[in-house]
Each structure stands twice: as structure tokens, then as C-alpha cells.
Coordinates of C-alpha atoms in Angstrom, one line a residue:
X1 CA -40.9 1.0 -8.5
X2 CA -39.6 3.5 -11.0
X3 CA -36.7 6.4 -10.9
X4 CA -39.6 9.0 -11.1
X5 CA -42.2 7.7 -8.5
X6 CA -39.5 7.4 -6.0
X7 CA -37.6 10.6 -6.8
X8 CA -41.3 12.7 -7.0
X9 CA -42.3 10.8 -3.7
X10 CA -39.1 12.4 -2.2
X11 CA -39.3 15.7 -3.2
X12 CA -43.2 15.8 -1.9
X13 CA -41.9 14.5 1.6
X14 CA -38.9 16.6 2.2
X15 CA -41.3 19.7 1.0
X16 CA -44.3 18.9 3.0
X17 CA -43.1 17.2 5.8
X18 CA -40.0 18.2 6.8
X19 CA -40.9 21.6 8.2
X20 CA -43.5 19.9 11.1
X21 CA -40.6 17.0 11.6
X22 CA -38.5 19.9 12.6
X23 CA -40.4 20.2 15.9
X24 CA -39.3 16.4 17.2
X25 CA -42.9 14.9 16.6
X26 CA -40.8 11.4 15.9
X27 CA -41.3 10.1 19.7
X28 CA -44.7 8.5 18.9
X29 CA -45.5 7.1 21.9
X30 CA -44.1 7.1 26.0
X31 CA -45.7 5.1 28.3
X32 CA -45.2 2.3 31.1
X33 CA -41.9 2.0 30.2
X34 CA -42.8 1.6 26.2
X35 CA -41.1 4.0 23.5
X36 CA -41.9 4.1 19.9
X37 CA -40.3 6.2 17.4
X38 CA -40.1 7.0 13.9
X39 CA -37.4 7.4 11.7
X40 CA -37.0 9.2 8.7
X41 CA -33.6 9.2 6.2
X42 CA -34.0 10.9 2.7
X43 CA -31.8 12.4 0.0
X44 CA -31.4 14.2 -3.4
X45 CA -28.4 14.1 -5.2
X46 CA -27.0 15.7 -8.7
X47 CA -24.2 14.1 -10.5
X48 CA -22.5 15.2 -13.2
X49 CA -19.1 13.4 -14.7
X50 CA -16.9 14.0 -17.6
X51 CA -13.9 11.6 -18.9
X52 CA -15.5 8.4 -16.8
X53 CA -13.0 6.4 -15.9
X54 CA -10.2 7.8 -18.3
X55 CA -11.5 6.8 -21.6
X56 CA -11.1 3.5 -20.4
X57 CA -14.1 2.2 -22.8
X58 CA -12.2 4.0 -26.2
X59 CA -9.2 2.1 -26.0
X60 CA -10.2 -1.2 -24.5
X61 CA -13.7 -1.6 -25.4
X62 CA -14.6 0.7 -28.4
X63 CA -17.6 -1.4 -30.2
X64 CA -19.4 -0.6 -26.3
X65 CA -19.9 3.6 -27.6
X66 CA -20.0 3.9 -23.9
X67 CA -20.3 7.8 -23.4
X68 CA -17.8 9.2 -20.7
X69 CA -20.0 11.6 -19.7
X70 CA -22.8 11.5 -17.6
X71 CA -25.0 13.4 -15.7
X72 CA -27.6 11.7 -13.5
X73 CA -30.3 12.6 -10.1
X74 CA -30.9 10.6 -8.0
X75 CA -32.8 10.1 -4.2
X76 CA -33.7 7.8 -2.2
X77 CA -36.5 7.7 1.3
X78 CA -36.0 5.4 4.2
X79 CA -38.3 5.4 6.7
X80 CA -38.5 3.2 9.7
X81 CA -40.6 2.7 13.3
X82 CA -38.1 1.1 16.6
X83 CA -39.8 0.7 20.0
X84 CA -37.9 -0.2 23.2
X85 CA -40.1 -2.0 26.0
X86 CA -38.7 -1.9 29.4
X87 CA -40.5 -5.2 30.6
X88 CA -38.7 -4.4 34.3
X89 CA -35.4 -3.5 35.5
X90 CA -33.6 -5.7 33.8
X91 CA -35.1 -6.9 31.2
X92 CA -35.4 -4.5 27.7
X93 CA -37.1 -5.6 24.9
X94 CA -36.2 -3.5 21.4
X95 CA -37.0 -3.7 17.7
X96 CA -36.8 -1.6 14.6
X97 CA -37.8 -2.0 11.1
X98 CA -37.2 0.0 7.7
X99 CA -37.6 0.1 3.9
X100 CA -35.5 1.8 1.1
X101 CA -37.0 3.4 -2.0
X102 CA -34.2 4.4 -4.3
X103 CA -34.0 5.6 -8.1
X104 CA -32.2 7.6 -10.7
X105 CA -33.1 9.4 -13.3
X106 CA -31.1 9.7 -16.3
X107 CA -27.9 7.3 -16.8
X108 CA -25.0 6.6 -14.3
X109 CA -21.5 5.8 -14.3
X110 CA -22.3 2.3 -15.1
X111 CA -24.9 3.1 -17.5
X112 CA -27.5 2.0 -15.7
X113 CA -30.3 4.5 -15.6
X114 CA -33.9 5.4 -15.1
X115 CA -34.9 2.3 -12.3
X116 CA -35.4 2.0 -8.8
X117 CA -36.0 -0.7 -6.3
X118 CA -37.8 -0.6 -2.8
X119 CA -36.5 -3.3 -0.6
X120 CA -36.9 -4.2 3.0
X121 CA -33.8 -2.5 5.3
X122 CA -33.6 -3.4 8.6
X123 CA -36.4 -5.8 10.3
X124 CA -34.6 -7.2 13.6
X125 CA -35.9 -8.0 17.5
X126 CA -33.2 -7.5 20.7
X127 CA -33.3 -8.6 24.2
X128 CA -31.0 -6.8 26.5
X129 CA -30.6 -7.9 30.0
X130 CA -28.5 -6.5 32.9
X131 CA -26.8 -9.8 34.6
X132 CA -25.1 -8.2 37.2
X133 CA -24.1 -4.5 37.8
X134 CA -21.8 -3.6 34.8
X135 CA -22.2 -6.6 32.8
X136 CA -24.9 -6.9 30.2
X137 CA -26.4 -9.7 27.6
X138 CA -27.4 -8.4 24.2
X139 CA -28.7 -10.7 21.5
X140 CA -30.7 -9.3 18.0
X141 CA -31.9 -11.1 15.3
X142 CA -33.3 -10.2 11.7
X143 CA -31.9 -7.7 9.1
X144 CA -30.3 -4.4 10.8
X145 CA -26.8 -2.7 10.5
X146 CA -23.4 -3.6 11.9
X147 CA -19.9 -2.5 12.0
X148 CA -16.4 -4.5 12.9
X149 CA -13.9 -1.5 14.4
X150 CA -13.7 0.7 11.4
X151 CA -15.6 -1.0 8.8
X152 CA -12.1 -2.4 7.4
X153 CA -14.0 -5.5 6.4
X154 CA -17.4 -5.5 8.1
X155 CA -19.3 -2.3 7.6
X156 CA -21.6 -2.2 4.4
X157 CA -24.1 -5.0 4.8
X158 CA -26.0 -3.5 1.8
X159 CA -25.6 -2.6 -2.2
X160 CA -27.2 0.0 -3.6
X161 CA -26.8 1.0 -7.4
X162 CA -27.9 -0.3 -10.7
X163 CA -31.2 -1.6 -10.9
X164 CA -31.6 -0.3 -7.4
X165 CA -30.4 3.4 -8.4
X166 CA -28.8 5.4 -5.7
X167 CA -25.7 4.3 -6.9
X168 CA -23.8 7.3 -5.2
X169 CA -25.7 7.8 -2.0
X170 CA -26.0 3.9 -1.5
X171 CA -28.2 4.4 1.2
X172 CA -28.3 0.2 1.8
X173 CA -26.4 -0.5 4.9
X174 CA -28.1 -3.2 6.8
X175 CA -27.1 -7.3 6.2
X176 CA -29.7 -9.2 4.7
X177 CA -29.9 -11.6 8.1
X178 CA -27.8 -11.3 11.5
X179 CA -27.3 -12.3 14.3
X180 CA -25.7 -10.9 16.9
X181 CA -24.7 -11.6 20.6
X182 CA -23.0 -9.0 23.0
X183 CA -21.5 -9.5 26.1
X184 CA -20.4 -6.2 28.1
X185 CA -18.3 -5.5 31.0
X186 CA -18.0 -1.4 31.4
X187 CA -15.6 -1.2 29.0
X188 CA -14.6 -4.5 27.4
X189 CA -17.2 -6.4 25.4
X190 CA -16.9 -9.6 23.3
X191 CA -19.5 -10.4 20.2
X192 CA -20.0 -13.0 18.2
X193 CA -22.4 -12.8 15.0
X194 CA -23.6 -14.1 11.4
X195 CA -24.2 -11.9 8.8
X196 CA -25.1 -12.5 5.2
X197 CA -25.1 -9.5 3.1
X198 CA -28.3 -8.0 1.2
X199 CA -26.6 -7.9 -2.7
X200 CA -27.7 -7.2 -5.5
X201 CA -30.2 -10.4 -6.9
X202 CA -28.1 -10.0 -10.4
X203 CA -24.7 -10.3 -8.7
X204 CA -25.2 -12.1 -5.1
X205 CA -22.4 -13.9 -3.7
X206 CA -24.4 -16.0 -1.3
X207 CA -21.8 -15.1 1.1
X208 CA -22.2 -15.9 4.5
X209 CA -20.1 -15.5 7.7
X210 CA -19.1 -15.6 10.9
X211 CA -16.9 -14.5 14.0
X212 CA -16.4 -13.2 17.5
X213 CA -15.0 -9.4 17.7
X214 CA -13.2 -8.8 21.7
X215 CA -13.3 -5.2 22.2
X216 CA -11.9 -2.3 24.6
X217 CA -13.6 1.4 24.8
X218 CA -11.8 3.6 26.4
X219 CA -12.8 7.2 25.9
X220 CA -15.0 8.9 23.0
X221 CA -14.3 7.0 19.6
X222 CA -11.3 5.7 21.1
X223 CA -11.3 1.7 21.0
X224 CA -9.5 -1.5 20.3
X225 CA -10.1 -4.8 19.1
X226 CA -9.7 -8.1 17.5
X227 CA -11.8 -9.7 15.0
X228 CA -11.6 -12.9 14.0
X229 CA -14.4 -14.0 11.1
X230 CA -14.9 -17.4 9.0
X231 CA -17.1 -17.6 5.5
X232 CA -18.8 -20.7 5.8
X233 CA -20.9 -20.2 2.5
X234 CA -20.2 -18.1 -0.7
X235 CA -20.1 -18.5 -4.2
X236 CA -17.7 -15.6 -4.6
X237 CA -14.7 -16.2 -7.4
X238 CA -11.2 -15.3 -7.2
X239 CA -8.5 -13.7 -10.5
X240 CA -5.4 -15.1 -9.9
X241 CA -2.3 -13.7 -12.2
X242 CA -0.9 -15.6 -15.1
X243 CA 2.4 -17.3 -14.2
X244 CA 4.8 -14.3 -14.4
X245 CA 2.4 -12.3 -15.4
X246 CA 2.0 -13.5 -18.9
X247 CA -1.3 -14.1 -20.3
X248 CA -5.3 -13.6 -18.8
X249 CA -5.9 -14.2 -15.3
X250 CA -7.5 -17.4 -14.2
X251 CA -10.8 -17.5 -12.3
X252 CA -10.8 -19.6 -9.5
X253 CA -14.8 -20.0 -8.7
X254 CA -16.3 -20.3 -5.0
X255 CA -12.8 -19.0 -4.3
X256 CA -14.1 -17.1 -1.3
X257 CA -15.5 -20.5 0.8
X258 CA -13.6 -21.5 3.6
X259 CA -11.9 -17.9 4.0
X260 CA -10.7 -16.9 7.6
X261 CA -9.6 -13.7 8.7
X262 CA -8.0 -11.7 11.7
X263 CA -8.4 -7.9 11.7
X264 CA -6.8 -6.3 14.2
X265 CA -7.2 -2.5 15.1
X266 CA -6.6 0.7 17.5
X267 CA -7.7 4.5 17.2
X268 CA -8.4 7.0 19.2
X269 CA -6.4 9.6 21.8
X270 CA -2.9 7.6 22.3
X271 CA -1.8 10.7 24.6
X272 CA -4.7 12.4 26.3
X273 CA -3.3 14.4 29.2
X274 CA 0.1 15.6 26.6
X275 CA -1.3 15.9 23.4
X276 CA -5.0 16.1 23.9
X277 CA -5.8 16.9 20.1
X278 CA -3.6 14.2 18.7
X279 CA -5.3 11.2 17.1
X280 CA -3.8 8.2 15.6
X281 CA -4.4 4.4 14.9
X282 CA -3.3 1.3 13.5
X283 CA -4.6 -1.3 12.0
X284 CA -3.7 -5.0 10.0
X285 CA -5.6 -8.0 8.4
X286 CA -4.6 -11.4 7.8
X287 CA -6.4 -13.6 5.6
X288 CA -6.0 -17.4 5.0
X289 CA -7.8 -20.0 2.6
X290 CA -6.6 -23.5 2.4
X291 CA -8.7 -24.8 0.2
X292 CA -7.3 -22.1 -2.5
X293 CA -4.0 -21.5 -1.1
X294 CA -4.3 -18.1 0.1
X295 CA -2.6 -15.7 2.2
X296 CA -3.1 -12.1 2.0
X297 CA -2.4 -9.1 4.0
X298 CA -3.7 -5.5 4.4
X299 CA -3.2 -2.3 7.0
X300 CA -3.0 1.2 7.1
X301 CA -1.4 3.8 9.9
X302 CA -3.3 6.8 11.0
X303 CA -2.4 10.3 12.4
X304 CA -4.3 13.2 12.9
X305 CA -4.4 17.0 15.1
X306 CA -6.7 19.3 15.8
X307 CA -5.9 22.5 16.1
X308 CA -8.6 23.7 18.2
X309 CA -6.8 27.2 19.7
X310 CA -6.8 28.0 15.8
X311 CA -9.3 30.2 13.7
X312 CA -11.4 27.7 11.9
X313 CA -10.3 24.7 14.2
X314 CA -8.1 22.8 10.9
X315 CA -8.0 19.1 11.3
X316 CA -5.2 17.5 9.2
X317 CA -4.7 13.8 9.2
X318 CA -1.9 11.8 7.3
X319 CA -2.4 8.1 6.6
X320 CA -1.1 5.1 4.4
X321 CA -3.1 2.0 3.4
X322 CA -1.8 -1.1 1.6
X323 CA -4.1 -4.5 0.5
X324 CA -1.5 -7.4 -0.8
X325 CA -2.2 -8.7 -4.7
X326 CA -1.3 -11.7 -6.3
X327 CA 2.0 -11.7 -7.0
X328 CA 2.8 -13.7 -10.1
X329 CA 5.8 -14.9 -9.9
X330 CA 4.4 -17.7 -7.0
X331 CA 2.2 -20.4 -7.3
X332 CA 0.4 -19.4 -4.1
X333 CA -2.9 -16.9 -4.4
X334 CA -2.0 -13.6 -2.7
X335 CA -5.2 -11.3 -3.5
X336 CA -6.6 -9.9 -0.5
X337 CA -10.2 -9.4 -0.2
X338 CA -12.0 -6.7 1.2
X339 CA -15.0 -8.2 2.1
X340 CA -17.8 -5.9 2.9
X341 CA -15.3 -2.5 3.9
X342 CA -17.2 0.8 4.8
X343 CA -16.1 2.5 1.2
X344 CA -16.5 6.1 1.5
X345 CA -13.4 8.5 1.3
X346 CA -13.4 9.5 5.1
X347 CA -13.4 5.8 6.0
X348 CA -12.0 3.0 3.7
X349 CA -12.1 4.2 -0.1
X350 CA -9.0 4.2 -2.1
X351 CA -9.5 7.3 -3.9
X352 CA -12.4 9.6 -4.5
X353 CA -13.0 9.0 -8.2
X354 CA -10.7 6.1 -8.3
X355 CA -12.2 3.7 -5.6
X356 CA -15.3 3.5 -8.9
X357 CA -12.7 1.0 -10.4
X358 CA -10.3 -0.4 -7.7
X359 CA -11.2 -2.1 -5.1
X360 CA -9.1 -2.9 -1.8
X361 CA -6.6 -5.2 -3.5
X362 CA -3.5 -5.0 -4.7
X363 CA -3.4 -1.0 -4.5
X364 CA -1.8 1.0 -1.8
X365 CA -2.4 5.1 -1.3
X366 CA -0.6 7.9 0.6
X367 CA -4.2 9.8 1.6
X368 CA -3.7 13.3 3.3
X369 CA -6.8 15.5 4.2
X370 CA -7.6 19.1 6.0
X371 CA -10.7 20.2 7.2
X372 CA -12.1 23.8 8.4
X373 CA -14.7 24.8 10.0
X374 CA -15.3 28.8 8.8
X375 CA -18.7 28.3 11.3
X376 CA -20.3 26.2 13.2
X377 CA -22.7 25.1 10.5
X378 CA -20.2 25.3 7.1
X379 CA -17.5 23.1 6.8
X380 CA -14.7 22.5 3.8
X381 CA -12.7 19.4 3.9
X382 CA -10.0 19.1 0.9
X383 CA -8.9 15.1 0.3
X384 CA -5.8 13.7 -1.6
X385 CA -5.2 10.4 -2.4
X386 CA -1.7 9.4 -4.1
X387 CA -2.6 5.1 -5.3
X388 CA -0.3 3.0 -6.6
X389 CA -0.7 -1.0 -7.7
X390 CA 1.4 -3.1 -5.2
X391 CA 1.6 -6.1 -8.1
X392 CA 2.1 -4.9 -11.7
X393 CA 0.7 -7.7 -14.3
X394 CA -1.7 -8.6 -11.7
X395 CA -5.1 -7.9 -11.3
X396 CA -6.2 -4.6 -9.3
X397 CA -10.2 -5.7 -10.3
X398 CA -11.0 -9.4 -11.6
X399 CA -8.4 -8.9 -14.5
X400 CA -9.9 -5.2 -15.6
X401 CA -7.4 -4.0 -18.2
X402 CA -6.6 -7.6 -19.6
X403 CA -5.1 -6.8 -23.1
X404 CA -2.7 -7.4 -25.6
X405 CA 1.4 -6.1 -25.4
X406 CA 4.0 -7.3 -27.6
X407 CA 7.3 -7.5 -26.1
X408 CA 10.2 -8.8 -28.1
X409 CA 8.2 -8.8 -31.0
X410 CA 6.0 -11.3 -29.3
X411 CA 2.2 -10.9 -28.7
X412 CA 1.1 -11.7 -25.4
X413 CA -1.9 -11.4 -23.1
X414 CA -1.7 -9.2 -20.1
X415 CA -3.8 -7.8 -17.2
X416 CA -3.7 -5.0 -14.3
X417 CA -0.8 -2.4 -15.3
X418 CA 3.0 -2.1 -16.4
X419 CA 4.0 0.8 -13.7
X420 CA 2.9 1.1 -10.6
X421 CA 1.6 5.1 -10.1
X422 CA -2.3 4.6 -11.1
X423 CA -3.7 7.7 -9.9
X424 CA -3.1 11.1 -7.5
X425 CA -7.3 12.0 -7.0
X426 CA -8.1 15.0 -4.9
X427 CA -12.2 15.8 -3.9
X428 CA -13.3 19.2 -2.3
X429 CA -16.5 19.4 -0.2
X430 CA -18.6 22.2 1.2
X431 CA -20.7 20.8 3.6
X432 CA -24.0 23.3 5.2
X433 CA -25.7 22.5 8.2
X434 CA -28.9 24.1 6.8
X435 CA -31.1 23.0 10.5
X436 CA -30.8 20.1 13.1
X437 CA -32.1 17.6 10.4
X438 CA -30.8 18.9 7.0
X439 CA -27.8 19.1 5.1
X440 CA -25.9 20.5 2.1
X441 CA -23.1 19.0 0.5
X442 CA -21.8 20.5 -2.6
X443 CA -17.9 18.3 -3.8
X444 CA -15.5 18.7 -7.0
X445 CA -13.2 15.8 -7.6
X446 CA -10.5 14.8 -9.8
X447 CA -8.4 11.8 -11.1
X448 CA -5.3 12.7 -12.4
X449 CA -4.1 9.6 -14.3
X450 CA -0.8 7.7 -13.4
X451 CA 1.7 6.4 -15.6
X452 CA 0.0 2.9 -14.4
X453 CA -3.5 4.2 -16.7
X454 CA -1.5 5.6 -19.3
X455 CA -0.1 1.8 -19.5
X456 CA -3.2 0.5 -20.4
X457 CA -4.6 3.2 -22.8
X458 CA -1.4 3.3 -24.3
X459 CA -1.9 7.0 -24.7
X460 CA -1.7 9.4 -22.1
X461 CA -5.8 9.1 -20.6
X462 CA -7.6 11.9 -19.9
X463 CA -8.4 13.6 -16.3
X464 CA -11.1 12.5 -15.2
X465 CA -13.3 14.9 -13.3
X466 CA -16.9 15.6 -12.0
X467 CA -19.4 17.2 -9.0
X468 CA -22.5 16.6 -7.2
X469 CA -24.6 18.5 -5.0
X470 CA -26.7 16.6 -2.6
X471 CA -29.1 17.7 0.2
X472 CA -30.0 14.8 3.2
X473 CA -32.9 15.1 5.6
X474 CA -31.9 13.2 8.6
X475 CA -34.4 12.7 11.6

């Protein structure tokens, strides 16, 4: 399917349709205990960039004549059908199935342009059964979406982007195959699933996992838990740094197999009846590979108020997040990996311009953000990130930056940077609630290059900025 028959079939469904939808004709059917619904998810989005990712290509790869600015639209529909069957009183029978259509017109940030894909989303059955008063059996099979805590490692099950399109909206969520199995007791549940993610066909890792997650809910988005998760199956390599940091990374391949992991997390209201508005959280990783010699770390710490006795109701939040790198000055592989993390800045992103080129590893950042609310429907949210690299000579992603330094009058290979200050981004976002179903967004954004980028350019790189504008029709 191409960029234009998906983006034209958009436009003609949010024009025609969406005015009817607005009524709640989605409930398709409710009888003898039998619900059917349909589901609708569609988007436009303009995107417009300038100084991609600092003049990165002019210095390091200049025979590319990659352009460093680019303006692109791009859309995507998703509809879907679920139906829930009571088949008595304790026995419920569910289901829901969906497809993406995604494309982009004109040429992307990784010059990938004029394509689309339709692919299958979410296709999964579930059985839910009361067992006794309070406790309840939930088991779902087949492609569908699923998150560990805060998506620190297990959120987006989906990739989206280059001959897929969509690469900003990235409106693919839902693993490729899972299965999942819930035990609940009021509050406290324990879950144990297998998930393999649906990647892109170029660039599939053939990862696939498992685990059991123990979780405690105990108010409104306020929860804790304990993951623990094994990859059984991936063809995923690793960069490790150069001894000392002197000379190109290695590439360890099928790196990821045999990887274990233990995430554990809090958020929500630590002092209800005191400081009702307060939020706050916690969270670490632990990650651990024999076959490869790995051990890797990551976390973050959380704190937020809102100031709901205030004109405009501000909501400011303070937090810090760090993911270990290799550090290469041991023999022993220290790069964590972030696995399949929820990457969008109000969740796990490092940066808003800067998460384009660094993933969860070896980078830390100071993030501070305030939002207003002017209205009940318009909202303005300002973000800042401060990132730094945790390992200099190391790689921040598989080796990017690997170049040539002469120290002593000696030429020698390096990768990742020489100082560890790599960016300060900051992102500004309008967002309308235009009805019910139907939103605005409108953002500016900025990456103000660290003395870590100026490192590799040699020069001091450019500021690299950009906006998009993006209206969603959600039903």
C-alpha cells in the first residue's frame, strides 16, 4: 500500500465519518449477554526539521549528501471490532482484532519516504473466569498490546517507521504473538507471559521472551511491582568498547540470547491523606547474561505536585534516569539494554529530539517538565531534558560516531564521545481537545548540542530544531 492511498483514505474517513462517530454508534451490538464494538484510531501529522541530527552526516559521512532538512506528512488508520460474551456468571469470553494502514509522504528523518505498509495489529482471544469472590483467572492469546509497570522495558510491542511510514506517530503497539496469564486477588495480581515483538521484516531481532510480573494496585495509577523476564530466542547483537577505549567497537552477534532481567518499580501517591497532590516513584533494572558476560544496570527517581488550588492547575515533575554503558576499561560487557521501553518523552525517552539517536544506554538525563491547563480543553506542557553519556569512548548507539583522533601524534580509531554533556533539548506542546474523540497537538523542539556532539563534529554542530502539528481521532 502506498503513502498516498493510505494518507487520502484517512483524510476521506476523518471528513466523512467522524461527525456520525461522534454520536457513540461504536456499540454494534448488545444482546444475551454479547457486546460487540468497533474501534477506530486515526491521525495526520506534519513534520518539519531543520539541522537533523547536528550535521552529523557533513562531518562523518559527507559522500551520503544527506539533507538535514526535512519536511514530511504523514497518517495512519486503525480500525478494529472486540466482542465480550458473558457465557454465565463466571465465565467471560473476549476478543479483539485490528489492522494498521500507515504512510508518509515526502522524506523522513531517516530518509525514508513516500511508502506505507498495512499490517495486522492486534488478533487475540481471552477467557476470564471468576474462581472465587475476588480472585479471577485471565488468560489471552494471539497478537494484542501489553505493558510491564511503566513500559521501562516492556511497552512497545510494535515498530512503525521506514517502509512502514508513520515514523513519528508509530501507531504499532501490539507484540507480534503473546501470551498472557493473570491471576488477581483485589489488589495484588501475578502474570506470567511470552511476547515476541512485531519488527520491522528488514531489521527483526527474532527476539522472544518471557517472565512473571507480581503486582500491587493500590489507588488510581498508583502501583508496584516486580518483573522478572528471560529472552529465550533473539538474534539481537551487542557493541562492546575497544579495550580502553582505543579503536572500533566489537560486535558481539546473538548477544541478546540468554539475557535475564529484574525490573523493579513504584509510583503513585506515597502520602495521600498529607500531601494529597504529591506524586513520586522509583524505579531499577538489573540485567545479567552469562553467556556474554554481562551485567548492566538502569533507574530513574520520580517527583511530581499538582497544584490544583492554583489558576491553571501547574503540574511540575523533576526526575533523573541513568542506563549503565560499557565501560572500557574492563573486560566484562556493561551495555544495558532497553529492550522494548515505551519511548515517548512523557514516559521513557531520553530527550525530545535527542532520543532520534540515543537509545537507553550508556546516557543519563536530568528531565524537568510543567504543565497548564489555561481550560479544560487546552493544555501547554514545556519539557527539558539535560543528557549526558555515562561512558566516554564507549558506544551510546552500536558504535555511532566511530572515527578517527590523533592523540600524541598517533592516529587512532574511536567511538561514542570525548566529554560527557551530549545535549540540553527542550519541546513545547499545545495540546486542544477539539470534541470527545479529537485532538490537536501543535510542539516546537530543540537540541542544543553538548560539548559531547561538538566532540565528534569537531566543530561546534549546529542546533538542531523542528515542529509538527498533528490532529488524532480517537473512538
Amino acid at each position: 500500500m502506498t503513502a498516498r492511498v493510505a494518507i487520502t483514505a484517512l483524510l476521506l474517513l476523518c471528513l466523512h465519518f467522524a461527525p456520525a462517530l461522534a454520536n457513540d454508534r461504536m456499540l454494534l451490538y448488545d444482546a444475551e449477554g454479547l457486546k460487540i464494538r468497533a474501534h477506530l484510531q486515526a491521525g495526520l501529522n506534519g513534520v518539519i526539521e531543520n539541522n537533523l541530527f547536528w550535521n552529523f552526516a557533513d562531518s562523518l559521512a559527507p559522500s551520503a549528501d544527506y539533507n538535514p532538512r526535512k519536511q514530511w506528512l504523514e497518517g495512519y488508520i486503525k480500525p478494529g471490532i472486540s466482542f465480550n460474551n458473558d457465557l454465565n456468571e463466571r465465565f467471560h469470553f473476549y476478543g479483539k482484532a485490528s489492522v494498521v494502514a500507515s504512510g508518509t509522504l515526502g522524506t523522513d528523518a531517516y530518509d525514508t519516504g513516500n511508502t506505507g505498509r498495512i499490517t495486522l495489529e492486534e488478533a487475540h482471544l481471552g477467557l476470564r473466569t471468576e474462581i472465587s469472590a475476588g480472585t479471577v483467572l485471565d488468560f489471552s492469546y494471539g497478537p494484542r498490546e501489553y505493558k510491564i509497570g511503566t513500559g521501562m522495558l516492556i511497552a512497545n510491542g510494535g515498530n512503525s517507521g521506514f517502509e512502514r511510514g508513520a515514523l513519528k506517530f508509530g501507531p504499532r503497539k501490539a507484540w507480534k504473538s503473546a501470551a498472557i496469564a493473570k491471576l488477581s486477588y483485589e489488589d495484588f495480581s501475578v502474570t506470567s507471559f511470552y511476547l515476541q515483538p512485531n519488527e520491522l521484516p528488514d531489521s527483526s531481532s527474532n527476539t522472544q521472551l518471557l517472565g512473571t510480573e507480581l503486582r500491587y494496585d493500590w489507588g488510581t495509577d498508583s502501583f508496584a511491582g516486580l518483573t522478572y523476564g528471560h529472552v529465550i530466542k533473539s538474534n539481537a547483537p551487542y557493541p562492546q568498547a575497544a579495550p580502553d577505549g582505543i579503536g572500533a567497537p566489537s560486535i558481539i552477534p546473538d548477544a541478546r540470547k540468554g539475557l535475564n532481567f529484574i525490573n523493579v518499580y513504584a509510583i503513585g501517591k506515597p502520602l495521600p491523606h498529607i500531601i494529597e497532590n504529591l506524586i513520586a516513584g522509583g524505579e531499577f533494572a538489573y540485567e545479567w547474561n552469562d553467556r556474554v558476560d554481562l551485567s548492566a544496570w538502569a533507574g530513574r527517581v520520580y517527583v511530581g505536585y499538582n497544584f490544583t488550588d492554583t489558576a491553571w492547575s501547574p503540574e511540575f515533575a523533576v526526575a533523573y534516569q541513568t542506563f549503565s554503558g560499557d565501560d572500557p576499561s574492563t573486560s566484562r560487557l556493561e551495555r544495558f539494554d532497553p529492550l522494548f521501553y515505551e519511548g515517548n518523552p512523557s514516559s521513557w525517552s531520553t530527550g525530545s529530539k535527542s532520543s532520534m539517536v540515543f537509545i537507553n544506554s550508556n546516557v543519563s538525563a536530568y528531565l524537568v517538565s510543567l504543565r497548564v491547563r489555561p481550560t479544560e480543553r487546552d493544555t501547554f506542557t514545556l519539557r527539558y531534558a539535560h543528557i549526558r553519556a555515562n561512558e566516554l569512548r564507549s558506544p551510546i548507539q552500536f558504535g555511532q560516531g566511530t572515527r578517527v583522533e590523533t592523540n600524541d601524534g598517533v592516529p587512532n580509531p574511536i567511538a561514542g564521545v570525548t566529554k560527557h554533556h551530549l545535549s540540553d533539548d527542550v519541546i513545547l506542546e499545545y495540546n486542544r481537545v477539539l470534541n470527545p474523540h479529537t485532538y490537536l497537538t501543535v510542539g516546537l523542539s530543540a537540541s542544543f548540542p553538548g560539548s559531547g556532539i561538538d566532540s565528534i563534529t569537531h566543530n561546534k554542530a549546529p542546533i538542531w530544531a523542528g515542529g509538527f502539528a498533528n490532529v488524532v481521532v480517537n473512538f
